[in-house]
Amino acid sequence: MQIGLVGLQFSGKTTLFNTLAKKEIEASSKEEASIEVVKIPDDRLDQLTKIFNPKKQVNATIEVFDIPGLKMSEDNKVKITSTFLNAVRNNDALFYIVRSFDEQSVSHPMEIINPLRDIEFLETEYLLSDMAFLETRLEKLKRDVLKTKDEKLKREIPIIEKCLAHCEKELPLRTLRLDENEVRLLSGYQLLTIKQLGIAINYDENSIPTVEEEIGQLKMKLNKSHATIIPFFAKIELELSKMSDDDQLVFMQDYGIKESALSKILRTSYEMLGLQSFFTVGEDECRAWTIKKNYTAQQAAGVIHTDFFNRFIRAEVVHYEDFVKHGSFAKCKDAGAWRLEGKEYIVKDGDILNIRHN
C-alpha cells in the first residue's frame, strides 16, 4: 500500500519525505520521484518490546512516494501535466503538503502564501481530471451498449452518471456514498478525488501560538472535503529526527509541541489506507503485522504465513490494553481477557495473536 506526498515546489514536501525516510538530501536539488518504505511509530509495540525484551522489534510499514513538486511554467502559471497526474494516480491515498511559512529567500510558486488557495487548486485540478475521464467513459459506454446490448456495460452507466453528477457539484468522489459493487468497479479507474486525503500544513516555529486557531478555520472551510488536516513544522521535525528520544522530549517541551507531527502523519496515512495492526510477541521477536480492517483471524494468520491460513485451527487472542492492564498471559486468562477464537473472528486493532495450526 502506497501513499503519495503531493505539493507545490518549496512547500517543504521533500524535507518531510527525507525526514520520514531518514535521508539527508537537499530538497532544492531533488528532481526525481522517490519512494521509501517507512516504519509506522507504535507506542504499543515499543511497550511490548520492553516487556518481552526480544532479539528484534519489527514495526509495521507503508510505502511513501515523494512526487516532484509542481513548478511555475514559462508563462508564470503552475500547470498540471499528464506526467504529474499519472504519478498521483498510482497511489492508494494522498497527502497534500501545503506551505504556510514565509521565507523570502525561497519564493512561493504562486507568490503569495495562501494554504486554502493551494489546496483548492489541487482539488480543482483533480476534479477536472476525473470529470474528463467520466465524461469520456460515459460516452463510450453508451456507444458500446447500443452496439453489443451488453448488460454488464449497461449496469455501469448509472454508476458513472452518479459519479459525474457529484463531481459537477464540485465535490470530490471520496464524499460520495458508494456500495461495495460501485467501489469495486471504480477502483480499476484510479480516479483522483476518490482517494482518501490528508493535508499537512507546513508552518515555521514562530507560528506555534496561532496554529490551532488557523487549523480550526481551515477545517471549517474544508469540511466538505473529508480530509484530515495536520499542522507540522518541517525544520523542527528535521531537528527532532537527529536527536535521541530523551532530547526529543525536552526539545518538544521547549516548543510546546505535544507530539511529533511525523507520527501523526504516518498514523493518519495508515488509517487512510484502511489498515490496522495486530501483534505477535515472544523472546525472538515482537512484531506489528499490517492487515486491512475487518480481516478475520484466518486472514490475519495468512499474513504471517500461507500455511497458517491453510492449516488454521484457532487463534489465542488478548487485546494489548488487557495485556498491559493485567501484566501477563496467565493473569489475562484468570481475568477472562484471554480467549480462543475461530477463523471468522474479526481481528481488532491492537490484538495480540498466537495462531494455532496443524
Short mmCIF file of C-alpha atoms in Angstrom, two decimals:
data_model
loop_
_atom_site.label_atom_id
_atom_site.label_comp_id
_atom_site.label_asym_id
_atom_site.label_seq_id
_atom_site.Cartn_x
_atom_site.Cartn_y
_atom_site.Cartn_z
CA MET A 1 0.00 0.00 0.00
CA GLN A 2 1.40 3.36 -1.05
CA ILE A 3 0.71 6.94 -0.03
CA GLY A 4 1.79 9.87 -2.22
CA LEU A 5 3.11 13.20 -0.98
CA VAL A 6 1.86 15.97 -3.27
CA GLY A 7 2.58 19.67 -3.21
CA LEU A 8 3.79 22.80 -4.93
CA GLN A 9 7.52 23.42 -5.16
CA PHE A 10 9.13 24.80 -1.97
CA SER A 11 6.27 23.58 0.24
CA GLY A 12 8.61 21.51 2.44
CA LYS A 13 7.33 18.28 0.91
CA THR A 14 10.71 16.76 0.16
CA THR A 15 12.10 17.89 3.52
CA LEU A 16 9.24 15.99 5.12
CA PHE A 17 9.88 12.95 2.92
CA ASN A 18 13.60 12.96 3.74
CA THR A 19 12.82 13.20 7.44
CA LEU A 20 10.34 10.32 7.24
CA ALA A 21 12.85 8.24 5.27
CA LYS A 22 15.76 9.33 7.50
CA LYS A 23 17.62 10.59 4.43
CA GLU A 24 19.82 13.63 4.07
CA ILE A 25 19.18 15.15 0.63
CA GLU A 26 18.93 18.79 -0.25
CA ALA A 27 15.28 19.40 -1.10
CA SER A 28 16.12 22.05 -3.70
CA SER A 29 18.40 19.71 -5.68
CA LYS A 30 15.92 16.88 -5.99
CA GLU A 31 14.05 16.48 -9.28
CA GLU A 32 13.10 12.80 -9.45
CA ALA A 33 10.32 11.00 -7.66
CA SER A 34 11.43 8.83 -4.74
CA ILE A 35 9.84 6.01 -2.84
CA GLU A 36 10.76 4.66 0.60
CA VAL A 37 9.42 2.03 2.96
CA VAL A 38 8.78 3.86 6.24
CA LYS A 39 8.16 2.45 9.71
CA ILE A 40 4.88 3.26 11.46
CA PRO A 41 5.58 4.50 15.00
CA ASP A 42 3.61 2.47 17.57
CA ASP A 43 3.91 3.09 21.31
CA ARG A 44 2.13 -0.22 21.94
CA LEU A 45 4.81 -2.19 20.13
CA ASP A 46 7.52 -0.25 21.95
CA GLN A 47 5.92 -1.19 25.28
CA LEU A 48 5.61 -4.87 24.30
CA THR A 49 9.27 -4.87 23.34
CA LYS A 50 10.21 -3.53 26.78
CA ILE A 51 8.16 -6.30 28.42
CA PHE A 52 9.42 -9.25 26.33
CA ASN A 53 12.93 -7.95 25.56
CA PRO A 54 13.10 -9.84 22.23
CA LYS A 55 16.05 -10.14 19.87
CA LYS A 56 14.36 -7.72 17.48
CA GLN A 57 11.38 -5.41 17.06
CA VAL A 58 9.61 -5.17 13.69
CA ASN A 59 7.29 -2.22 13.10
CA ALA A 60 4.51 -2.08 10.52
CA THR A 61 5.48 -0.17 7.38
CA ILE A 62 3.97 1.70 4.45
CA GLU A 63 5.45 2.94 1.18
CA VAL A 64 5.74 6.71 0.89
CA PHE A 65 6.10 8.22 -2.58
CA ASP A 66 7.55 11.72 -2.98
CA ILE A 67 6.02 13.16 -6.16
CA PRO A 68 8.13 16.03 -7.58
CA GLY A 69 6.70 19.43 -6.66
CA LEU A 70 4.73 21.49 -9.14
CA LYS A 71 6.66 24.45 -10.57
CA MET A 72 5.91 27.67 -12.39
CA SER A 73 5.92 27.39 -16.18
CA GLU A 74 7.32 29.99 -18.56
CA ASP A 75 4.02 31.90 -18.58
CA ASN A 76 4.17 32.25 -14.77
CA LYS A 77 1.43 29.71 -14.08
CA VAL A 78 1.51 26.42 -12.22
CA LYS A 79 0.44 23.81 -14.75
CA ILE A 80 -0.71 20.27 -14.07
CA THR A 81 0.86 17.85 -16.54
CA SER A 82 -0.27 14.36 -17.50
CA THR A 83 3.01 13.04 -16.09
CA PHE A 84 2.19 14.57 -12.71
CA LEU A 85 -1.40 13.26 -12.74
CA ASN A 86 -0.19 9.75 -13.60
CA ALA A 87 2.27 9.85 -10.70
CA VAL A 88 -0.55 10.90 -8.36
CA ARG A 89 -2.93 8.30 -9.80
CA ASN A 90 -0.61 5.41 -8.91
CA ASN A 91 -1.02 5.95 -5.15
CA ASP A 92 -3.61 4.38 -2.86
CA ALA A 93 -4.07 7.58 -0.83
CA LEU A 94 -2.69 11.13 -0.89
CA PHE A 95 -1.20 13.67 1.48
CA TYR A 96 -1.11 17.29 0.33
CA ILE A 97 1.88 19.19 1.74
CA VAL A 98 0.92 22.86 1.88
CA ARG A 99 3.12 25.84 2.69
CA SER A 100 2.13 28.32 5.38
CA PHE A 101 5.55 29.76 6.19
CA ASP A 102 7.10 32.90 4.76
CA GLU A 103 10.69 32.59 3.58
CA GLN A 104 11.92 35.50 1.46
CA SER A 105 14.88 33.54 0.09
CA VAL A 106 12.52 30.88 -1.34
CA SER A 107 9.51 32.35 -3.12
CA HIS A 108 6.17 30.58 -3.35
CA PRO A 109 5.33 29.43 -6.94
CA MET A 110 2.13 31.49 -6.71
CA GLU A 111 3.97 34.36 -4.95
CA ILE A 112 1.53 34.90 -2.07
CA ILE A 113 1.25 32.42 0.83
CA ASN A 114 -2.32 31.10 0.90
CA PRO A 115 -2.83 27.48 2.07
CA LEU A 116 -6.56 27.39 1.24
CA ARG A 117 -5.89 28.52 -2.34
CA ASP A 118 -3.17 25.86 -2.78
CA ILE A 119 -5.47 23.10 -1.52
CA GLU A 120 -8.37 24.23 -3.69
CA PHE A 121 -6.05 24.49 -6.70
CA LEU A 122 -5.07 20.81 -6.40
CA GLU A 123 -8.61 19.66 -5.64
CA THR A 124 -9.99 21.55 -8.64
CA GLU A 125 -7.41 20.07 -10.99
CA TYR A 126 -8.18 16.55 -9.75
CA LEU A 127 -11.92 17.16 -10.14
CA LEU A 128 -11.44 18.34 -13.70
CA SER A 129 -9.34 15.26 -14.47
CA ASP A 130 -11.99 12.94 -13.00
CA MET A 131 -14.80 14.70 -14.85
CA ALA A 132 -12.96 14.42 -18.16
CA PHE A 133 -12.46 10.70 -17.63
CA LEU A 134 -16.05 10.09 -16.52
CA GLU A 135 -17.49 12.02 -19.49
CA THR A 136 -15.33 10.05 -21.94
CA ARG A 137 -16.19 6.76 -20.24
CA LEU A 138 -19.91 7.53 -20.27
CA GLU A 139 -19.92 8.32 -23.98
CA LYS A 140 -18.05 5.11 -24.76
CA LEU A 141 -20.39 3.02 -22.60
CA LYS A 142 -23.47 4.38 -24.34
CA ARG A 143 -21.99 3.64 -27.77
CA ASP A 144 -20.92 0.14 -26.79
CA VAL A 145 -24.28 -0.69 -25.21
CA LEU A 146 -26.07 0.29 -28.44
CA LYS A 147 -23.76 -2.00 -30.41
CA THR A 148 -23.49 -5.01 -28.10
CA LYS A 149 -26.51 -4.85 -25.74
CA ASP A 150 -24.04 -5.95 -23.05
CA GLU A 151 -25.91 -5.99 -19.71
CA LYS A 152 -22.72 -5.57 -17.68
CA LEU A 153 -21.87 -2.37 -19.51
CA LYS A 154 -25.46 -1.22 -19.21
CA ARG A 155 -25.32 -1.58 -15.41
CA GLU A 156 -22.18 0.57 -15.31
CA ILE A 157 -23.87 3.60 -16.89
CA PRO A 158 -25.88 4.78 -13.83
CA ILE A 159 -22.79 4.44 -11.63
CA ILE A 160 -20.72 6.66 -13.93
CA GLU A 161 -23.62 9.13 -14.19
CA LYS A 162 -23.89 9.21 -10.40
CA CYS A 163 -20.19 9.99 -10.05
CA LEU A 164 -20.21 12.61 -12.80
CA ALA A 165 -23.19 14.42 -11.26
CA HIS A 166 -21.35 14.51 -7.91
CA CYS A 167 -18.19 15.95 -9.48
CA GLU A 168 -20.24 18.59 -11.32
CA LYS A 169 -21.32 19.85 -7.89
CA GLU A 170 -17.60 20.46 -7.24
CA LEU A 171 -17.49 17.69 -4.66
CA PRO A 172 -14.71 15.05 -4.52
CA LEU A 173 -15.77 11.45 -5.03
CA ARG A 174 -14.44 10.46 -1.59
CA THR A 175 -17.52 12.25 -0.22
CA LEU A 176 -19.95 10.22 -2.32
CA ARG A 177 -21.65 7.25 -0.68
CA LEU A 178 -20.85 4.14 -2.72
CA ASP A 179 -21.71 0.49 -2.13
CA GLU A 180 -19.20 -2.35 -2.38
CA ASN A 181 -20.02 -3.13 -6.02
CA GLU A 182 -19.62 0.50 -7.03
CA VAL A 183 -16.31 0.79 -5.19
CA ARG A 184 -15.06 -2.40 -6.85
CA LEU A 185 -16.00 -1.12 -10.30
CA LEU A 186 -14.44 2.32 -9.82
CA SER A 187 -11.22 1.01 -8.26
CA GLY A 188 -9.97 -0.01 -11.69
CA TYR A 189 -10.18 3.56 -12.98
CA GLN A 190 -7.79 5.18 -10.46
CA LEU A 191 -9.94 8.28 -10.10
CA LEU A 192 -8.11 11.01 -8.21
CA THR A 193 -10.77 12.50 -5.94
CA ILE A 194 -11.94 9.09 -4.73
CA LYS A 195 -8.62 8.56 -2.93
CA GLN A 196 -8.52 9.23 0.81
CA LEU A 197 -6.85 12.56 1.56
CA GLY A 198 -4.72 14.02 4.31
CA ILE A 199 -3.44 17.60 4.38
CA ALA A 200 -0.24 18.62 6.19
CA ILE A 201 0.22 22.38 6.63
CA ASN A 202 3.87 23.38 6.96
CA TYR A 203 4.44 26.23 9.46
CA ASP A 204 7.56 27.84 10.89
CA GLU A 205 8.27 27.84 14.62
CA ASN A 206 7.06 31.43 15.02
CA SER A 207 3.52 30.29 14.16
CA ILE A 208 3.18 27.79 17.03
CA PRO A 209 0.95 30.06 19.21
CA THR A 210 -1.59 30.61 16.40
CA VAL A 211 -1.54 27.22 14.68
CA GLU A 212 -4.54 25.67 16.45
CA GLU A 213 -6.78 28.61 15.57
CA GLU A 214 -5.64 28.64 11.93
CA ILE A 215 -6.14 24.89 11.55
CA GLY A 216 -9.61 25.22 13.06
CA GLN A 217 -10.53 27.84 10.47
CA LEU A 218 -9.19 25.70 7.63
CA LYS A 219 -11.19 22.69 8.83
CA MET A 220 -14.38 24.76 8.75
CA LYS A 221 -13.68 25.94 5.20
CA LEU A 222 -12.75 22.45 4.00
CA ASN A 223 -15.40 20.49 5.90
CA LYS A 224 -16.86 19.13 2.63
CA SER A 225 -13.53 17.65 1.51
CA HIS A 226 -13.49 14.81 4.09
CA ALA A 227 -9.76 15.39 4.60
CA THR A 228 -7.71 15.08 7.79
CA ILE A 229 -5.69 18.27 8.42
CA ILE A 230 -2.44 18.16 10.43
CA PRO A 231 -0.06 21.05 11.19
CA PHE A 232 3.66 20.37 11.09
CA PHE A 233 6.95 22.24 11.30
CA ALA A 234 9.36 20.81 8.75
CA LYS A 235 12.51 22.40 10.18
CA ILE A 236 11.65 21.35 13.74
CA GLU A 237 10.83 17.81 12.64
CA LEU A 238 14.17 17.62 10.83
CA GLU A 239 15.96 18.64 14.03
CA LEU A 240 13.95 16.16 16.10
CA SER A 241 14.84 13.30 13.76
CA LYS A 242 18.53 13.78 14.60
CA MET A 243 18.01 13.65 18.40
CA SER A 244 17.80 10.88 20.98
CA ASP A 245 14.38 10.10 22.48
CA ASP A 246 15.20 11.98 25.70
CA ASP A 247 16.45 15.06 23.85
CA GLN A 248 13.35 14.99 21.65
CA LEU A 249 11.09 15.21 24.71
CA VAL A 250 12.99 18.21 26.10
CA PHE A 251 13.04 19.93 22.70
CA MET A 252 9.30 19.41 22.18
CA GLN A 253 8.50 20.71 25.66
CA ASP A 254 10.54 23.84 24.97
CA TYR A 255 8.47 24.49 21.84
CA GLY A 256 5.15 23.44 23.39
CA ILE A 257 4.72 20.52 20.96
CA LYS A 258 2.78 17.57 22.40
CA GLU A 259 3.53 15.02 19.69
CA SER A 260 5.75 14.77 16.64
CA ALA A 261 3.77 15.57 13.50
CA LEU A 262 5.64 12.79 11.72
CA SER A 263 3.95 10.24 13.96
CA LYS A 264 0.54 11.81 13.30
CA ILE A 265 1.10 11.90 9.54
CA LEU A 266 2.24 8.27 9.40
CA ARG A 267 -0.58 7.01 11.63
CA THR A 268 -3.13 9.02 9.64
CA SER A 269 -1.72 7.61 6.39
CA TYR A 270 -2.03 4.10 7.79
CA GLU A 271 -5.66 4.69 8.78
CA MET A 272 -6.49 6.39 5.46
CA LEU A 273 -5.36 3.24 3.67
CA GLY A 274 -7.86 1.24 5.75
CA LEU A 275 -5.10 -0.57 7.63
CA GLN A 276 -4.62 -1.68 11.21
CA SER A 277 -2.10 -3.70 13.22
CA PHE A 278 -2.10 -6.84 15.29
CA PHE A 279 0.88 -8.09 17.28
CA THR A 280 2.84 -11.28 17.77
CA VAL A 281 5.20 -11.38 20.75
CA GLY A 282 7.94 -13.58 22.13
CA GLU A 283 11.61 -13.86 23.01
CA ASP A 284 12.74 -13.84 19.38
CA GLU A 285 10.60 -11.05 18.05
CA CYS A 286 7.86 -8.53 18.78
CA ARG A 287 6.16 -7.57 15.52
CA ALA A 288 3.31 -5.40 14.30
CA TRP A 289 1.57 -7.06 11.34
CA THR A 290 -0.37 -4.98 8.83
CA ILE A 291 -3.86 -6.09 7.83
CA LYS A 292 -6.92 -4.46 6.33
CA LYS A 293 -9.75 -3.58 8.68
CA ASN A 294 -12.35 -6.33 9.12
CA TYR A 295 -9.85 -9.10 8.42
CA THR A 296 -10.76 -12.42 10.03
CA ALA A 297 -8.40 -14.34 12.30
CA GLN A 298 -7.74 -16.80 9.47
CA GLN A 299 -6.90 -13.99 7.03
CA ALA A 300 -4.59 -12.42 9.62
CA ALA A 301 -2.91 -15.79 10.10
CA GLY A 302 -2.31 -15.93 6.35
CA VAL A 303 -0.42 -12.63 6.52
CA ILE A 304 2.08 -14.31 8.88
CA HIS A 305 2.43 -17.40 6.67
CA THR A 306 0.35 -19.02 3.94
CA ASP A 307 0.43 -22.35 5.80
CA PHE A 308 -1.14 -20.68 8.84
CA PHE A 309 -4.15 -19.76 6.69
CA ASN A 310 -4.48 -23.23 5.18
CA ARG A 311 -3.94 -25.08 8.48
CA PHE A 312 -5.67 -22.64 10.81
CA ILE A 313 -7.32 -24.16 13.90
CA ARG A 314 -7.77 -21.38 16.46
CA ALA A 315 -6.32 -18.03 17.47
CA GLU A 316 -5.35 -17.22 21.02
CA VAL A 317 -6.37 -13.57 21.46
CA VAL A 318 -5.58 -10.93 24.06
CA HIS A 319 -6.02 -7.23 23.34
CA TYR A 320 -2.99 -5.04 24.03
CA GLU A 321 -4.80 -2.92 26.62
CA ASP A 322 -5.91 -6.02 28.56
CA PHE A 323 -2.40 -7.46 28.46
CA VAL A 324 -0.84 -4.25 29.80
CA LYS A 325 -3.56 -3.95 32.44
CA HIS A 326 -3.10 -7.49 33.79
CA GLY A 327 0.62 -7.88 33.11
CA SER A 328 0.86 -11.43 31.74
CA PHE A 329 -0.97 -14.01 29.66
CA ALA A 330 -1.63 -16.09 32.76
CA LYS A 331 -3.30 -13.19 34.58
CA CYS A 332 -5.28 -12.37 31.41
CA LYS A 333 -6.59 -15.96 31.47
CA ASP A 334 -7.60 -15.60 35.12
CA ALA A 335 -9.40 -12.33 34.33
CA GLY A 336 -11.17 -13.78 31.29
CA ALA A 337 -9.37 -11.43 28.89
CA TRP A 338 -7.56 -14.29 27.11
CA ARG A 339 -9.74 -16.34 24.78
CA LEU A 340 -9.75 -18.75 21.86
CA GLU A 341 -11.35 -17.51 18.65
CA GLY A 342 -12.30 -19.29 15.42
CA LYS A 343 -11.46 -18.41 11.85
CA GLU A 344 -14.40 -15.98 11.47
CA TYR A 345 -13.31 -13.76 14.39
CA ILE A 346 -12.80 -10.14 13.23
CA VAL A 347 -9.38 -9.01 14.38
CA LYS A 348 -9.29 -5.70 16.25
CA ASP A 349 -6.55 -3.12 16.05
CA GLY A 350 -4.15 -3.89 18.88
CA ASP A 351 -4.98 -7.58 19.29
CA ILE A 352 -2.11 -9.86 20.30
CA LEU A 353 -2.49 -13.16 18.45
CA ASN A 354 -0.97 -16.60 18.76
CA ILE A 355 -2.08 -18.81 15.86
CA ARG A 356 -2.77 -22.49 16.47
CA HIS A 357 -2.39 -24.58 13.34
CA ASN A 358 -1.83 -28.21 12.44
#
